[in-house]
Amino acid sequence: VLTQSPTTMTASPGEKVTITCRSSSSVNHMHWYQQKPGASPKPWIYGTSKLASGVPDRFSGRGSGTSYSLTINTMEAEDAATYYCQQWNYPWTFGGGTKLELK
Amino acid sequence: EVQLVESGGGLVQPGRSLKLSCEASGYTFSYYGMAWVRQAPSKGLEWVASISTGGVSIYYRDSVKGRFTISRDNAKNTQYLQMDSLRSEDTATYYCARRGTGRGGDFDYWGQGVMVTVSS
């Protein structure tokens, strides 16, 4: 089971944002996806810390074992979205999502 | 350009069947594992099933085991999801996704999704 926190949050432009994903058992890597309303999810961070193609470098990922995080160094309007973590191995479980809104 | 196009969704009664298709283009289909992910209305993402490049390794989430069957036809660049004994809780948008290689197996391309509604 993957537990994301917070479930919902708001951030002002320029603010630093951190989303956490905790696993009930140790996993080797975590992936992250971004989804905006009415759109398909997009790969965002893979292998815990690698940015997918086109992802701004204000995003970063880190973690190990049972605790992982996605950080936005300085929030921008286009970053408002829902972010999901996903464990890298079977059963490829997704976290419940974190809805990030612009303040 | 990689494209994944799902089809086959619709309204179906509980207990009936539906078969989804996902046609891939823009890459060598047989080189990549594939998956289905679903999203119930206003809910989060839920992995459903995965299949390896040659179709030998297949995995399902517990709630669909024995009811759903994932398959692929590499000659047709298409994967399928046969859904039997459908339940109301299977109502969701179903996404076809490709498993990336050399990057920890994340889902690096997604289709636009197809809606499945299970209701009487």
XYZ file of C-alpha atoms in Angstrom:
223
model
C 0.000 0.000 0.000
C 1.243 3.466 -0.938
C 0.095 6.412 1.177
C 0.538 9.909 -0.188
C 0.446 13.054 1.895
C -0.990 15.501 1.845
C -4.104 14.492 -0.064
C -4.739 18.068 -1.121
C -2.645 21.179 -0.823
C -2.401 24.719 -2.110
C 0.781 26.615 -2.873
C 1.588 30.154 -3.938
C 3.808 30.925 -6.922
C 7.437 30.662 -5.858
C 6.675 28.457 -2.864
C 8.514 25.197 -2.261
C 6.285 22.108 -2.379
C 6.967 18.604 -1.103
C 4.714 15.591 -1.611
C 5.443 12.419 0.313
C 4.746 8.807 -0.591
C 5.133 6.103 2.032
C 5.085 2.397 1.286
C 3.924 -0.328 3.646
C 6.947 -2.374 2.600
C 10.356 -1.489 1.233
C 10.587 -0.859 -2.517
C 13.672 -0.247 -4.615
C 12.311 2.671 -6.621
C 9.317 4.939 -7.004
C 7.807 6.537 -10.080
C 5.673 9.683 -10.211
C 2.993 10.814 -12.644
C 1.254 14.130 -13.222
C -2.388 14.269 -14.256
C -4.465 17.301 -15.127
C -8.286 17.264 -15.338
C -9.596 15.494 -18.403
C -6.150 14.329 -19.485
C -4.199 11.094 -19.341
C -1.462 10.750 -16.743
C 2.030 11.760 -17.821
C 5.255 10.157 -16.641
C 6.965 12.734 -14.458
C 9.741 11.190 -12.399
C 11.026 7.648 -12.871
C 13.476 5.522 -10.945
C 12.969 7.700 -7.843
C 14.898 10.723 -9.085
C 15.092 10.922 -12.881
C 12.998 13.543 -14.625
C 10.945 12.395 -17.591
C 11.402 14.176 -20.891
C 10.156 17.760 -20.795
C 9.804 17.986 -17.019
C 11.199 21.255 -15.670
C 14.263 20.980 -13.466
C 12.477 22.721 -10.586
C 11.096 19.215 -9.927
C 13.114 16.623 -8.075
C 12.553 13.240 -6.521
C 14.298 11.370 -3.785
C 13.855 8.591 -1.314
C 14.570 4.988 -0.467
C 13.054 2.027 1.312
C 9.586 3.026 2.442
C 9.724 6.810 2.089
C 9.839 8.828 -1.123
C 9.134 12.415 -2.047
C 8.542 14.728 -4.969
C 9.638 18.334 -4.533
C 8.923 21.443 -6.565
C 11.604 24.012 -5.805
C 9.485 27.011 -6.798
C 5.804 26.510 -7.552
C 4.497 27.750 -10.883
C 0.903 27.973 -12.099
C 1.379 25.150 -14.620
C 2.354 22.769 -11.808
C -1.190 22.697 -10.447
C -2.263 19.079 -11.005
C -2.684 15.761 -9.254
C 0.482 13.772 -8.653
C 0.567 10.017 -8.152
C 3.404 7.847 -6.926
C 3.735 4.265 -8.173
C 5.924 1.480 -6.926
C 8.354 0.137 -9.509
C 7.541 -3.565 -9.151
C 4.561 -5.928 -8.961
C 1.799 -5.137 -8.158
C 2.634 -1.649 -9.563
C 0.396 -0.007 -6.969
C -0.398 3.697 -7.211
C -0.711 6.059 -4.317
C -4.029 7.774 -3.736
C -2.840 10.998 -5.342
C -2.035 14.508 -4.144
C -4.052 17.326 -5.622
C -1.893 20.442 -5.809
C -3.733 23.701 -6.327
C -2.482 27.208 -6.959
C -3.143 29.717 -4.198
C 5.699 9.476 -32.509
C 4.470 6.862 -30.060
C 0.695 6.530 -30.036
C -1.607 4.254 -28.068
C -5.255 4.245 -29.119
C -7.855 2.418 -27.054
C -11.225 1.270 -28.296
C -14.082 -0.991 -27.282
C -15.504 0.838 -24.301
C -19.166 1.503 -23.662
C -22.174 0.778 -21.485
C -22.643 -2.828 -20.413
C -24.924 -4.580 -17.942
C -23.546 -6.215 -14.807
C -22.428 -9.767 -15.460
C -21.810 -9.164 -19.159
C -18.538 -8.952 -21.083
C -16.563 -6.328 -22.956
C -13.263 -6.446 -24.816
C -10.931 -3.464 -24.977
C -8.256 -3.031 -27.606
C -5.179 -0.830 -27.670
C -3.422 -0.293 -30.982
C 0.164 0.922 -30.763
C 2.164 2.793 -33.375
C 5.387 4.706 -33.659
C 7.641 2.079 -32.086
C 8.447 -1.644 -32.175
C 5.504 -3.001 -30.202
C 7.034 -6.406 -29.500
C 9.959 -4.852 -27.619
C 7.869 -3.442 -24.768
C 5.726 -4.742 -21.967
C 2.234 -3.318 -21.751
C -0.354 -2.624 -19.086
C -3.900 -1.509 -18.385
C -4.621 1.108 -15.727
C -8.079 2.296 -14.759
C -9.535 5.322 -13.039
C -13.036 5.361 -11.595
C -14.866 8.694 -11.883
C -13.189 11.284 -9.658
C -10.934 8.614 -8.149
C -7.255 7.738 -8.345
C -5.289 5.496 -10.660
C -5.490 1.731 -10.253
C -3.202 -0.744 -11.991
C -5.256 -3.567 -13.558
C -3.011 -5.934 -15.508
C 0.377 -6.228 -17.188
C 1.809 -8.420 -19.910
C 5.408 -9.038 -20.941
C 6.818 -8.577 -24.423
C 6.072 -12.110 -25.585
C 2.942 -12.538 -23.508
C 4.481 -15.188 -21.278
C 4.432 -13.210 -18.025
C 1.012 -11.908 -17.065
C -0.118 -10.252 -13.857
C -3.468 -9.066 -12.524
C -4.702 -7.137 -9.539
C -6.583 -9.380 -7.145
C -10.011 -7.860 -7.781
C -9.985 -8.810 -11.479
C -8.254 -12.205 -11.325
C -10.429 -14.854 -12.930
C -12.611 -12.240 -14.637
C -10.213 -10.219 -16.840
C -7.745 -11.548 -19.405
C -4.916 -9.495 -20.848
C -3.380 -10.546 -24.146
C -1.419 -9.167 -27.053
C -0.907 -9.768 -30.766
C 2.528 -8.517 -31.738
C 1.751 -8.973 -35.442
C -1.112 -6.514 -35.083
C 0.657 -4.162 -32.653
C -2.321 -4.519 -30.355
C -3.017 -5.480 -26.788
C -6.377 -6.496 -25.428
C -8.314 -6.659 -22.188
C -11.154 -9.163 -22.137
C -13.451 -8.272 -19.258
C -16.004 -10.871 -18.154
C -18.495 -10.936 -15.278
C -18.373 -7.171 -15.091
C -19.398 -5.426 -11.873
C -20.466 -1.886 -11.136
C -17.126 -1.306 -9.428
C -15.378 -1.915 -12.754
C -16.852 1.343 -14.046
C -13.865 3.502 -14.977
C -11.787 5.025 -17.694
C -9.352 2.363 -18.858
C -5.928 3.470 -20.026
C -3.493 1.487 -22.110
C 0.103 2.108 -21.074
C 3.540 1.081 -22.253
C 6.176 -0.076 -19.815
C 9.390 1.797 -20.393
C 12.698 -0.016 -20.676
C 15.916 0.939 -18.948
C 14.055 3.239 -16.601
C 12.674 0.960 -13.944
C 9.599 -0.075 -15.858
C 7.518 3.044 -15.402
C 4.598 3.597 -17.733
C 6.197 5.955 -20.212
C 3.362 6.369 -22.712
C -0.386 6.361 -22.130
C -3.400 6.269 -24.381
C -6.251 8.731 -24.194
C -8.420 6.296 -22.258
C -11.720 4.597 -22.964
C -14.772 4.721 -20.713
C -16.417 1.558 -19.449
C -19.733 1.914 -17.636
C -21.253 -1.105 -15.929
C -24.877 -0.445 -15.145
C -28.304 -1.956 -15.602
